[in-house]
PDB file of C-alpha atoms in Angstrom:
ATOM      1  CA  UNK A   1     135.162  15.964 121.667  1.00 39.00           C
ATOM      2  CA  UNK A   2     138.066  17.479 119.986  1.00 37.00           C
ATOM      3  CA  UNK A   3     141.485  17.791 122.333  1.00 35.00           C
ATOM      4  CA  UNK A   4     141.545  21.518 121.389  1.00 37.00           C
ATOM      5  CA  UNK A   5     137.905  21.642 122.360  1.00 34.00           C
ATOM      6  CA  UNK A   6     138.928  19.305 125.789  1.00 34.00           C
ATOM      7  CA  UNK A   7     142.012  22.092 126.522  1.00 33.00           C
ATOM      8  CA  UNK A   8     139.814  24.441 126.849  1.00 33.00           C
ATOM      9  CA  UNK A   9     137.090  23.225 128.446  1.00 34.00           C
ATOM     10  CA  UNK A  10     140.289  21.822 131.171  1.00 32.00           C
ATOM     11  CA  UNK A  11     141.934  25.686 130.956  1.00 35.00           C
ATOM     12  CA  UNK A  12     138.299  26.970 131.495  1.00 36.00           C
ATOM     13  CA  UNK A  13     137.494  24.530 134.762  1.00 33.00           C
ATOM     14  CA  UNK A  14     141.207  25.767 136.475  1.00 33.00           C
ATOM     15  CA  UNK A  15     140.494  28.986 135.933  1.00 30.00           C
ATOM     16  CA  UNK A  16     136.968  28.861 137.503  1.00 36.00           C
ATOM     17  CA  UNK A  17     138.673  27.426 140.612  1.00 33.00           C
ATOM     18  CA  UNK A  18     140.775  29.712 141.463  1.00 35.00           C
ATOM     19  CA  UNK A  19     137.699  33.366 140.982  1.00 31.00           C
ATOM     20  CA  UNK A  20     135.131  34.507 143.565  1.00 31.00           C
ATOM     21  CA  UNK A  21     131.544  34.747 143.369  1.00 36.00           C
ATOM     22  CA  UNK A  22     131.329  37.624 141.888  1.00 33.00           C
ATOM     23  CA  UNK A  23     130.999  36.228 138.957  1.00 35.00           C
ATOM     24  CA  UNK A  24     127.988  37.332 135.966  1.00 38.00           C
ATOM     25  CA  UNK A  25     125.582  35.196 134.821  1.00 39.00           C
ATOM     26  CA  UNK A  26     126.234  35.685 131.570  1.00 38.00           C
ATOM     27  CA  UNK A  27     129.341  34.393 132.197  1.00 36.00           C
ATOM     28  CA  UNK A  28     128.465  31.815 133.507  1.00 34.00           C
ATOM     29  CA  UNK A  29     125.915  30.730 130.272  1.00 34.00           C
ATOM     30  CA  UNK A  30     128.523  31.033 127.937  1.00 31.00           C
ATOM     31  CA  UNK A  31     130.167  28.705 129.428  1.00 32.00           C
ATOM     32  CA  UNK A  32     127.470  26.703 129.058  1.00 29.00           C
ATOM     33  CA  UNK A  33     127.513  26.878 125.782  1.00 29.00           C
ATOM     34  CA  UNK A  34     131.192  26.320 124.909  1.00 30.00           C
ATOM     35  CA  UNK A  35     130.365  23.334 126.457  1.00 30.00           C
ATOM     36  CA  UNK A  36     127.693  21.826 124.466  1.00 38.00           C
ATOM     37  CA  UNK A  37     128.407  23.174 121.301  1.00 45.00           C
ATOM     38  CA  UNK A  38     130.932  20.160 120.383  1.00 74.00           C
ATOM     39  CA  UNK A  39     128.550  17.604 119.598  1.00 92.00           C
ATOM     40  CA  UNK A  40     125.652  18.340 117.635  1.00 96.00           C
ATOM     41  CA  UNK A  41     122.166  17.878 118.318  1.00 97.00           C
ATOM     42  CA  UNK A  42     118.549  16.515 116.909  1.00 98.00           C
ATOM     43  CA  UNK A  43     115.072  17.989 117.340  1.00 98.00           C
ATOM     44  CA  UNK A  44     112.492  16.823 115.328  1.00 98.00           C
ATOM     45  CA  UNK A  45     111.608  19.237 112.117  1.00 98.00           C
ATOM     46  CA  UNK A  46     108.741  17.764 110.794  1.00 98.00           C
ATOM     47  CA  UNK A  47     107.145  13.187 109.688  1.00 98.00           C
ATOM     48  CA  UNK A  48     105.426  12.200 107.059  1.00 98.00           C
ATOM     49  CA  UNK A  49     102.418   9.943 107.040  1.00 98.00           C
ATOM     50  CA  UNK A  50     102.195   5.953 108.337  1.00 98.00           C
ATOM     51  CA  UNK A  51     101.675   5.649 104.552  1.00 98.00           C
ATOM     52  CA  UNK A  52     105.058   4.394 103.139  1.00 98.00           C
ATOM     53  CA  UNK A  53     105.320   0.674 103.424  1.00 98.00           C
ATOM     54  CA  UNK A  54     109.102  -0.314 105.100  1.00 98.00           C
ATOM     55  CA  UNK A  55     111.166   2.836 104.015  1.00 98.00           C
ATOM     56  CA  UNK A  56     114.945   1.502 103.463  1.00 98.00           C
ATOM     57  CA  UNK A  57     116.340   5.043 102.444  1.00 98.00           C
ATOM     58  CA  UNK A  58     115.669   7.913 101.626  1.00 98.00           C
ATOM     59  CA  UNK A  59     117.432  11.092  99.406  1.00 98.00           C
ATOM     60  CA  UNK A  60     117.415  14.718  98.739  1.00 98.00           C
ATOM     61  CA  UNK A  61     117.240  16.099  95.078  1.00 98.00           C
ATOM     62  CA  UNK A  62     117.863  19.385  95.620  1.00 97.00           C
ATOM     63  CA  UNK A  63     117.075  20.453  91.638  1.00 96.00           C
ATOM     64  CA  UNK A  64     113.413  19.706  92.334  1.00 96.00           C
ATOM     65  CA  UNK A  65     113.321  19.930  96.514  1.00 97.00           C
ATOM     66  CA  UNK A  66     111.775  16.831  96.608  1.00 98.00           C
ATOM     67  CA  UNK A  67     112.626  13.129  98.673  1.00 98.00           C
ATOM     68  CA  UNK A  68     112.814  10.192  96.987  1.00 98.00           C
ATOM     69  CA  UNK A  69     111.949   7.849  99.664  1.00 99.00           C
ATOM     70  CA  UNK A  70     112.447   3.610  98.184  1.00 99.00           C
ATOM     71  CA  UNK A  71     110.407   0.843 100.276  1.00 98.00           C
ATOM     72  CA  UNK A  72     110.785  -2.510  99.999  1.00 98.00           C
ATOM     73  CA  UNK A  73     106.979  -3.129 101.860  1.00 98.00           C
ATOM     74  CA  UNK A  74     106.788  -6.818 101.684  1.00 96.00           C
ATOM     75  CA  UNK A  75     108.936  -8.842 104.100  1.00 97.00           C
ATOM     76  CA  UNK A  76     112.048 -10.132 103.976  1.00 97.00           C
ATOM     77  CA  UNK A  77     113.642  -7.643 102.179  1.00 97.00           C
ATOM     78  CA  UNK A  78     115.460 -10.263  99.637  1.00 97.00           C
ATOM     79  CA  UNK A  79     112.238 -11.158  98.148  1.00 97.00           C
ATOM     80  CA  UNK A  80     111.675 -10.546  94.396  1.00 97.00           C
ATOM     81  CA  UNK A  81     108.274 -10.772  94.473  1.00 97.00           C
ATOM     82  CA  UNK A  82     108.174  -6.833  92.264  1.00 98.00           C
ATOM     83  CA  UNK A  83     106.248  -5.554  96.017  1.00 98.00           C
ATOM     84  CA  UNK A  84     108.676  -2.780  96.064  1.00 98.00           C
ATOM     85  CA  UNK A  85     108.340   0.641  95.150  1.00 98.00           C
ATOM     86  CA  UNK A  86     109.664   3.780  94.709  1.00 99.00           C
ATOM     87  CA  UNK A  87     108.019   7.054  96.470  1.00 98.00           C
ATOM     88  CA  UNK A  88     107.920  10.536  96.172  1.00 98.00           C
ATOM     89  CA  UNK A  89     107.724  13.222  99.228  1.00 98.00           C
ATOM     90  CA  UNK A  90     108.553  17.098  98.979  1.00 98.00           C
ATOM     91  CA  UNK A  91     110.130  19.154 100.877  1.00 97.00           C
ATOM     92  CA  UNK A  92     107.996  19.905 104.581  1.00 97.00           C
ATOM     93  CA  UNK A  93     107.139  15.993 104.667  1.00 98.00           C
ATOM     94  CA  UNK A  94     103.473  16.207 102.847  1.00 98.00           C
ATOM     95  CA  UNK A  95     103.471  12.968 100.775  1.00 98.00           C
ATOM     96  CA  UNK A  96     103.859  13.688  96.743  1.00 98.00           C
ATOM     97  CA  UNK A  97     103.102  10.168  95.233  1.00 98.00           C
ATOM     98  CA  UNK A  98     102.944   6.672  96.826  1.00 98.00           C
ATOM     99  CA  UNK A  99     104.211   5.089  94.656  1.00 98.00           C
ATOM    100  CA  UNK A 100     106.055   6.672  92.001  1.00 98.00           C
ATOM    101  CA  UNK A 101     107.622   4.153  90.855  1.00 98.00           C
ATOM    102  CA  UNK A 102     106.754   0.500  91.098  1.00 98.00           C
ATOM    103  CA  UNK A 103     107.961  -2.334  89.894  1.00 97.00           C
ATOM    104  CA  UNK A 104     110.773  -3.390  92.467  1.00 98.00           C
ATOM    105  CA  UNK A 105     111.739  -6.029  94.285  1.00 98.00           C
ATOM    106  CA  UNK A 106     113.010  -4.653  97.833  1.00 98.00           C
ATOM    107  CA  UNK A 107     115.082  -1.522  96.003  1.00 98.00           C
ATOM    108  CA  UNK A 108     117.418  -0.143  99.494  1.00 98.00           C
ATOM    109  CA  UNK A 109     119.793   1.979  98.592  1.00 98.00           C
ATOM    110  CA  UNK A 110     120.559   5.305  96.594  1.00 98.00           C
ATOM    111  CA  UNK A 111     122.470   8.142  94.165  1.00 98.00           C
ATOM    112  CA  UNK A 112     121.185  10.793  92.316  1.00 98.00           C
ATOM    113  CA  UNK A 113     123.734  11.833  89.389  1.00 98.00           C
ATOM    114  CA  UNK A 114     123.151  14.132  85.713  1.00 97.00           C
ATOM    115  CA  UNK A 115     119.420  13.939  86.222  1.00 97.00           C
ATOM    116  CA  UNK A 116     119.403  10.191  87.066  1.00 98.00           C
ATOM    117  CA  UNK A 117     118.426   8.129  90.609  1.00 98.00           C
ATOM    118  CA  UNK A 118     119.928   4.984  90.900  1.00 98.00           C
ATOM    119  CA  UNK A 119     118.920   2.547  93.025  1.00 98.00           C
ATOM    120  CA  UNK A 120     119.812  -0.715  94.653  1.00 98.00           C
ATOM    121  CA  UNK A 121     117.702  -3.694  94.396  1.00 98.00           C
ATOM    122  CA  UNK A 122     118.443  -6.919  95.114  1.00 98.00           C
ATOM    123  CA  UNK A 123     120.885  -8.155  92.605  1.00 98.00           C
ATOM    124  CA  UNK A 124     120.013  -5.283  90.300  1.00 98.00           C
ATOM    125  CA  UNK A 125     121.435  -2.372  89.447  1.00 98.00           C
ATOM    126  CA  UNK A 126     117.611  -0.175  88.685  1.00 98.00           C
ATOM    127  CA  UNK A 127     118.156   3.601  86.401  1.00 98.00           C
ATOM    128  CA  UNK A 128     115.571   5.266  86.882  1.00 98.00           C
ATOM    129  CA  UNK A 129     114.771   9.592  84.787  1.00 98.00           C
ATOM    130  CA  UNK A 130     113.986  11.632  86.949  1.00 97.00           C
ATOM    131  CA  UNK A 131     111.596  13.781  85.009  1.00 95.00           C
ATOM    132  CA  UNK A 132     109.410  11.454  84.344  1.00 96.00           C
ATOM    133  CA  UNK A 133     109.760   8.428  86.660  1.00 97.00           C
ATOM    134  CA  UNK A 134     110.313   5.508  84.063  1.00 98.00           C
ATOM    135  CA  UNK A 135     112.467   2.739  84.724  1.00 98.00           C
ATOM    136  CA  UNK A 136     115.370   2.963  81.792  1.00 98.00           C
ATOM    137  CA  UNK A 137     116.954  -0.034  82.997  1.00 97.00           C
ATOM    138  CA  UNK A 138     117.427  -2.510  85.327  1.00 98.00           C
ATOM    139  CA  UNK A 139     121.534  -3.884  85.427  1.00 97.00           C
ATOM    140  CA  UNK A 140     121.886  -7.662  87.241  1.00 97.00           C
ATOM    141  CA  UNK A 141     125.004  -7.428  89.071  1.00 97.00           C
ATOM    142  CA  UNK A 142     126.781 -10.789  88.577  1.00 95.00           C
ATOM    143  CA  UNK A 143     127.553 -11.863  91.983  1.00 95.00           C
ATOM    144  CA  UNK A 144     125.460 -10.025  94.139  1.00 97.00           C
ATOM    145  CA  UNK A 145     123.156 -11.474  96.131  1.00 97.00           C
ATOM    146  CA  UNK A 146     122.243  -8.168  98.964  1.00 98.00           C
ATOM    147  CA  UNK A 147     122.640  -4.955  97.435  1.00 98.00           C
ATOM    148  CA  UNK A 148     122.254  -2.101 100.012  1.00 98.00           C
ATOM    149  CA  UNK A 149     123.979   1.145 100.118  1.00 98.00           C
ATOM    150  CA  UNK A 150     125.010   3.572  97.214  1.00 98.00           C
ATOM    151  CA  UNK A 151     127.130   6.478  97.017  1.00 98.00           C
ATOM    152  CA  UNK A 152     128.217   8.405  93.063  1.00 98.00           C
ATOM    153  CA  UNK A 153     131.406  10.744  93.303  1.00 97.00           C
ATOM    154  CA  UNK A 154     132.149  13.308  91.359  1.00 96.00           C
ATOM    155  CA  UNK A 155     132.500  11.626  88.179  1.00 96.00           C
ATOM    156  CA  UNK A 156     129.470   9.729  87.938  1.00 97.00           C
ATOM    157  CA  UNK A 157     131.454   6.647  88.719  1.00 97.00           C
ATOM    158  CA  UNK A 158     128.251   4.372  91.145  1.00 98.00           C
ATOM    159  CA  UNK A 159     129.404   2.497  94.431  1.00 98.00           C
ATOM    160  CA  UNK A 160     127.503  -0.401  95.469  1.00 98.00           C
ATOM    161  CA  UNK A 161     127.448  -2.401  98.851  1.00 98.00           C
ATOM    162  CA  UNK A 162     126.282  -6.106  98.878  1.00 98.00           C
ATOM    163  CA  UNK A 163     126.071  -7.067 102.628  1.00 97.00           C
ATOM    164  CA  UNK A 164     124.913 -10.510 101.599  1.00 96.00           C
ATOM    165  CA  UNK A 165     129.037 -11.131 100.290  1.00 96.00           C
ATOM    166  CA  UNK A 166     130.417  -8.415 101.665  1.00 96.00           C
ATOM    167  CA  UNK A 167     131.683  -6.795  98.457  1.00 97.00           C
ATOM    168  CA  UNK A 168     132.432  -3.015  97.302  1.00 97.00           C
ATOM    169  CA  UNK A 169     130.913  -3.026  93.531  1.00 97.00           C
ATOM    170  CA  UNK A 170     132.090  -0.353  91.221  1.00 97.00           C
ATOM    171  CA  UNK A 171     129.365   0.835  88.265  1.00 97.00           C
ATOM    172  CA  UNK A 172     131.213   3.108  85.734  1.00 95.00           C
ATOM    173  CA  UNK A 173     129.458   3.631  82.523  1.00 89.00           C
ATOM    174  CA  UNK A 174     128.614   0.204  81.205  1.00 89.00           C
ATOM    175  CA  UNK A 175     131.097  -1.810  83.120  1.00 95.00           C
ATOM    176  CA  UNK A 176     131.004  -3.271  86.715  1.00 96.00           C
ATOM    177  CA  UNK A 177     133.529  -4.864  88.824  1.00 96.00           C
ATOM    178  CA  UNK A 178     134.491  -5.795  91.864  1.00 96.00           C
ATOM    179  CA  UNK A 179     136.505  -3.300  94.251  1.00 93.00           C
ATOM    180  CA  UNK A 180     136.786  -5.928  97.089  1.00 92.00           C
ATOM    181  CA  UNK A 181     135.654  -8.717  99.135  1.00 93.00           C
ATOM    182  CA  UNK A 182     136.253  -8.176 103.235  1.00 89.00           C
ATOM    183  CA  UNK A 183     134.674 -10.736 105.681  1.00 88.00           C
ATOM    184  CA  UNK A 184     136.816  -8.577 108.300  1.00 85.00           C
ATOM    185  CA  UNK A 185     134.241  -6.061 107.632  1.00 88.00           C
ATOM    186  CA  UNK A 186     131.365  -7.706 108.882  1.00 92.00           C
ATOM    187  CA  UNK A 187     127.880  -7.050 106.739  1.00 95.00           C
ATOM    188  CA  UNK A 188     129.088  -4.310 105.009  1.00 97.00           C
ATOM    189  CA  UNK A 189     126.267  -1.705 104.413  1.00 98.00           C
ATOM    190  CA  UNK A 190     126.748   1.697 104.605  1.00 98.00           C
ATOM    191  CA  UNK A 191     128.133   3.615 101.809  1.00 98.00           C
ATOM    192  CA  UNK A 192     130.083   7.483 101.342  1.00 98.00           C
ATOM    193  CA  UNK A 193     131.905   8.982  98.822  1.00 98.00           C
ATOM    194  CA  UNK A 194     133.839  11.727 100.853  1.00 98.00           C
ATOM    195  CA  UNK A 195     136.334  12.659  97.630  1.00 96.00           C
ATOM    196  CA  UNK A 196     138.973  10.065  97.702  1.00 95.00           C
ATOM    197  CA  UNK A 197     138.237   8.523 101.303  1.00 97.00           C
ATOM    198  CA  UNK A 198     135.628   6.497 101.388  1.00 97.00           C
ATOM    199  CA  UNK A 199     132.986   5.434 104.251  1.00 98.00           C
ATOM    200  CA  UNK A 200     132.186   2.339 104.921  1.00 97.00           C
ATOM    201  CA  UNK A 201     129.336   0.800 107.850  1.00 98.00           C
ATOM    202  CA  UNK A 202     128.770  -2.797 109.621  1.00 96.00           C
ATOM    203  CA  UNK A 203     128.682  -3.318 112.989  1.00 96.00           C
ATOM    204  CA  UNK A 204     131.557  -0.194 113.054  1.00 97.00           C
ATOM    205  CA  UNK A 205     133.120   2.450 110.324  1.00 98.00           C
ATOM    206  CA  UNK A 206     135.479   2.206 108.625  1.00 97.00           C
ATOM    207  CA  UNK A 207     137.558   4.884 105.926  1.00 97.00           C
ATOM    208  CA  UNK A 208     139.302   3.372 103.130  1.00 94.00           C
ATOM    209  CA  UNK A 209     142.079   6.085 101.432  1.00 94.00           C
ATOM    210  CA  UNK A 210     143.979   4.368  98.718  1.00 90.00           C
ATOM    211  CA  UNK A 211     144.741   1.348  99.916  1.00 89.00           C
ATOM    212  CA  UNK A 212     145.197   1.796 103.556  1.00 92.00           C
ATOM    213  CA  UNK A 213     141.372   0.683 104.989  1.00 92.00           C
ATOM    214  CA  UNK A 214     140.964   1.605 108.777  1.00 95.00           C
ATOM    215  CA  UNK A 215     138.526   0.779 111.511  1.00 97.00           C
ATOM    216  CA  UNK A 216     137.644   4.526 113.094  1.00 98.00           C
ATOM    217  CA  UNK A 217     134.643   3.819 115.106  1.00 98.00           C
ATOM    218  CA  UNK A 218     132.667   0.025 116.602  1.00 97.00           C
ATOM    219  CA  UNK A 219     130.082  -0.635 118.567  1.00 97.00           C
ATOM    220  CA  UNK A 220     127.337   0.786 115.781  1.00 96.00           C
ATOM    221  CA  UNK A 221     125.487  -2.742 116.514  1.00 96.00           C
ATOM    222  CA  UNK A 222     123.726  -2.739 112.808  1.00 96.00           C
ATOM    223  CA  UNK A 223     125.564  -0.015 110.943  1.00 97.00           C
ATOM    224  CA  UNK A 224     123.523   1.473 108.204  1.00 98.00           C
ATOM    225  CA  UNK A 225     123.672   4.994 106.301  1.00 98.00           C
ATOM    226  CA  UNK A 226     126.456   7.677 106.776  1.00 98.00           C
ATOM    227  CA  UNK A 227     126.074  10.920 105.529  1.00 98.00           C
ATOM    228  CA  UNK A 228     128.574  13.669 105.969  1.00 98.00           C
ATOM    229  CA  UNK A 229     127.721  16.977 107.734  1.00 98.00           C
ATOM    230  CA  UNK A 230     130.429  19.801 107.843  1.00 96.00           C
ATOM    231  CA  UNK A 231     133.655  18.261 109.266  1.00 95.00           C
ATOM    232  CA  UNK A 232     132.159  15.060 111.193  1.00 97.00           C
ATOM    233  CA  UNK A 233     129.529  12.588 109.862  1.00 98.00           C
ATOM    234  CA  UNK A 234     126.485  10.738 111.542  1.00 98.00           C
ATOM    235  CA  UNK A 235     125.725   6.910 111.457  1.00 98.00           C
ATOM    236  CA  UNK A 236     122.714   5.479 111.510  1.00 98.00           C
ATOM    237  CA  UNK A 237     122.276   1.846 113.530  1.00 98.00           C
ATOM    238  CA  UNK A 238     119.345   0.424 112.335  1.00 98.00           C
ATOM    239  CA  UNK A 239     117.990  -0.806 115.339  1.00 98.00           C
ATOM    240  CA  UNK A 240     116.910   3.250 116.565  1.00 98.00           C
ATOM    241  CA  UNK A 241     120.325   5.101 117.062  1.00 98.00           C
ATOM    242  CA  UNK A 242     122.013   7.800 115.253  1.00 98.00           C
ATOM    243  CA  UNK A 243     125.587   8.538 115.937  1.00 98.00           C
ATOM    244  CA  UNK A 244     127.636  11.152 115.576  1.00 98.00           C
ATOM    245  CA  UNK A 245     131.194  11.368 114.259  1.00 98.00           C
ATOM    246  CA  UNK A 246     133.802  14.030 115.251  1.00 97.00           C
ATOM    247  CA  UNK A 247     136.547  14.745 113.539  1.00 96.00           C
ATOM    248  CA  UNK A 248     138.578  13.096 115.097  1.00 96.00           C
ATOM    249  CA  UNK A 249     136.220   9.850 115.249  1.00 97.00           C
ATOM    250  CA  UNK A 250     135.159  10.860 118.297  1.00 97.00           C
ATOM    251  CA  UNK A 251     130.940   9.012 119.129  1.00 97.00           C
ATOM    252  CA  UNK A 252     128.687  10.652 120.445  1.00 98.00           C
ATOM    253  CA  UNK A 253     125.181   8.720 120.197  1.00 98.00           C
ATOM    254  CA  UNK A 254     122.874  11.940 119.375  1.00 98.00           C
ATOM    255  CA  UNK A 255     119.044   9.200 119.215  1.00 98.00           C
ATOM    256  CA  UNK A 256     117.827   6.414 120.300  1.00 98.00           C
ATOM    257  CA  UNK A 257     114.678   5.488 119.577  1.00 98.00           C
ATOM    258  CA  UNK A 258     114.952   1.888 120.560  1.00 97.00           C
ATOM    259  CA  UNK A 259     112.382   1.579 123.448  1.00 96.00           C
ATOM    260  CA  UNK A 260     110.258   2.769 121.021  1.00 97.00           C
ATOM    261  CA  UNK A 261     109.858   0.538 118.326  1.00 96.00           C
ATOM    262  CA  UNK A 262     111.637   2.908 115.894  1.00 98.00           C
ATOM    263  CA  UNK A 263     114.109   2.155 113.819  1.00 98.00           C
ATOM    264  CA  UNK A 264     116.998   3.939 112.064  1.00 98.00           C
ATOM    265  CA  UNK A 265     117.920   3.269 109.061  1.00 98.00           C
ATOM    266  CA  UNK A 266     119.522   4.350 105.507  1.00 98.00           C
ATOM    267  CA  UNK A 267     119.409   8.127 106.288  1.00 98.00           C
ATOM    268  CA  UNK A 268     120.057  11.583 104.379  1.00 98.00           C
ATOM    269  CA  UNK A 269     120.715  14.783 105.205  1.00 98.00           C
ATOM    270  CA  UNK A 270     121.349  17.772 104.060  1.00 98.00           C
ATOM    271  CA  UNK A 271     123.310  20.475 105.074  1.00 97.00           C
ATOM    272  CA  UNK A 272     121.528  23.841 103.405  1.00 96.00           C
ATOM    273  CA  UNK A 273     118.697  23.136 105.048  1.00 96.00           C
ATOM    274  CA  UNK A 274     120.510  21.564 108.378  1.00 97.00           C
ATOM    275  CA  UNK A 275     118.512  18.747 108.000  1.00 98.00           C
ATOM    276  CA  UNK A 276     119.454  14.884 108.553  1.00 98.00           C
ATOM    277  CA  UNK A 277     115.996  12.278 107.559  1.00 98.00           C
ATOM    278  CA  UNK A 278     115.232   9.390 108.711  1.00 98.00           C
ATOM    279  CA  UNK A 279     113.582   6.615 107.270  1.00 98.00           C
ATOM    280  CA  UNK A 280     112.309   4.700 110.226  1.00 98.00           C
ATOM    281  CA  UNK A 281     111.728   1.060 108.072  1.00 98.00           C
ATOM    282  CA  UNK A 282     108.508  -0.923 110.545  1.00 98.00           C
ATOM    283  CA  UNK A 283     107.096   2.905 111.760  1.00 98.00           C
ATOM    284  CA  UNK A 284     105.917   3.166 107.668  1.00 98.00           C
ATOM    285  CA  UNK A 285     106.923   6.979 107.512  1.00 98.00           C
ATOM    286  CA  UNK A 286     110.282   9.180 106.945  1.00 98.00           C
ATOM    287  CA  UNK A 287     111.584  12.011 109.734  1.00 98.00           C
ATOM    288  CA  UNK A 288     113.899  14.716 109.740  1.00 98.00           C
ATOM    289  CA  UNK A 289     115.324  16.635 112.504  1.00 98.00           C
ATOM    290  CA  UNK A 290     117.359  19.807 112.455  1.00 98.00           C
ATOM    291  CA  UNK A 291     120.865  19.611 113.355  1.00 98.00           C
ATOM    292  CA  UNK A 292     121.470  22.089 116.702  1.00 96.00           C
TER     293      UNK A 292
END
């Protein structure tokens, strides 16, 4: 909860202790709305069927109004087994193509830029043409052992995390370089580029602005996806939790499906639709939630 909202609530409580019982029910209802408006809530909107085999990541393509889902398929998630694929899902959860692109090993993070879908695949960066679904290239990333999430900035520079080596790689044009390697980050997973700020997940959430690396939230568990929503962020814990981080980094759990055995892998947010979409990994579907 932000400091300004806390002050507002505290002032309201002091005032309420001084008024008579003649306060109207409408006024009470208004106070209730104020007290719950700081943190978004999630309400299930739709689900796909359960034919997506081990979905790890989902990304929305606004130009075609479809979702792409990276499916690891056979386990373990680091096996070069050739059975991984990308599926295509419609805007309300209808399966359009399953599979859409085949011949991958264990695809995970995805990013879209200039008509192309970029996919991390263990130790390779795969480039796919969005219109045709053709695999344009598979580029080996030297030193990579378990490429995971990916994101792209406004000029087309791609960033990729490697969970096994706690390394951030950068791809610009044909040049791929190592940005940093930092074991203190733990099992580095999610990455999100927010202008000059980069966010990363592991068991914690970190920000990098320039050379200033800071931990802004902890106790995330198996931190996976991180996405921006308005002036805050949503972060997933692979075990089955979604957290909201406010602009002051206050952390609130907004979804918990652990007891049901439903994972929450690399999420995506479509702010224009107020939608948060969760790949459920072993449940073999993606689930969309309306952000309230």
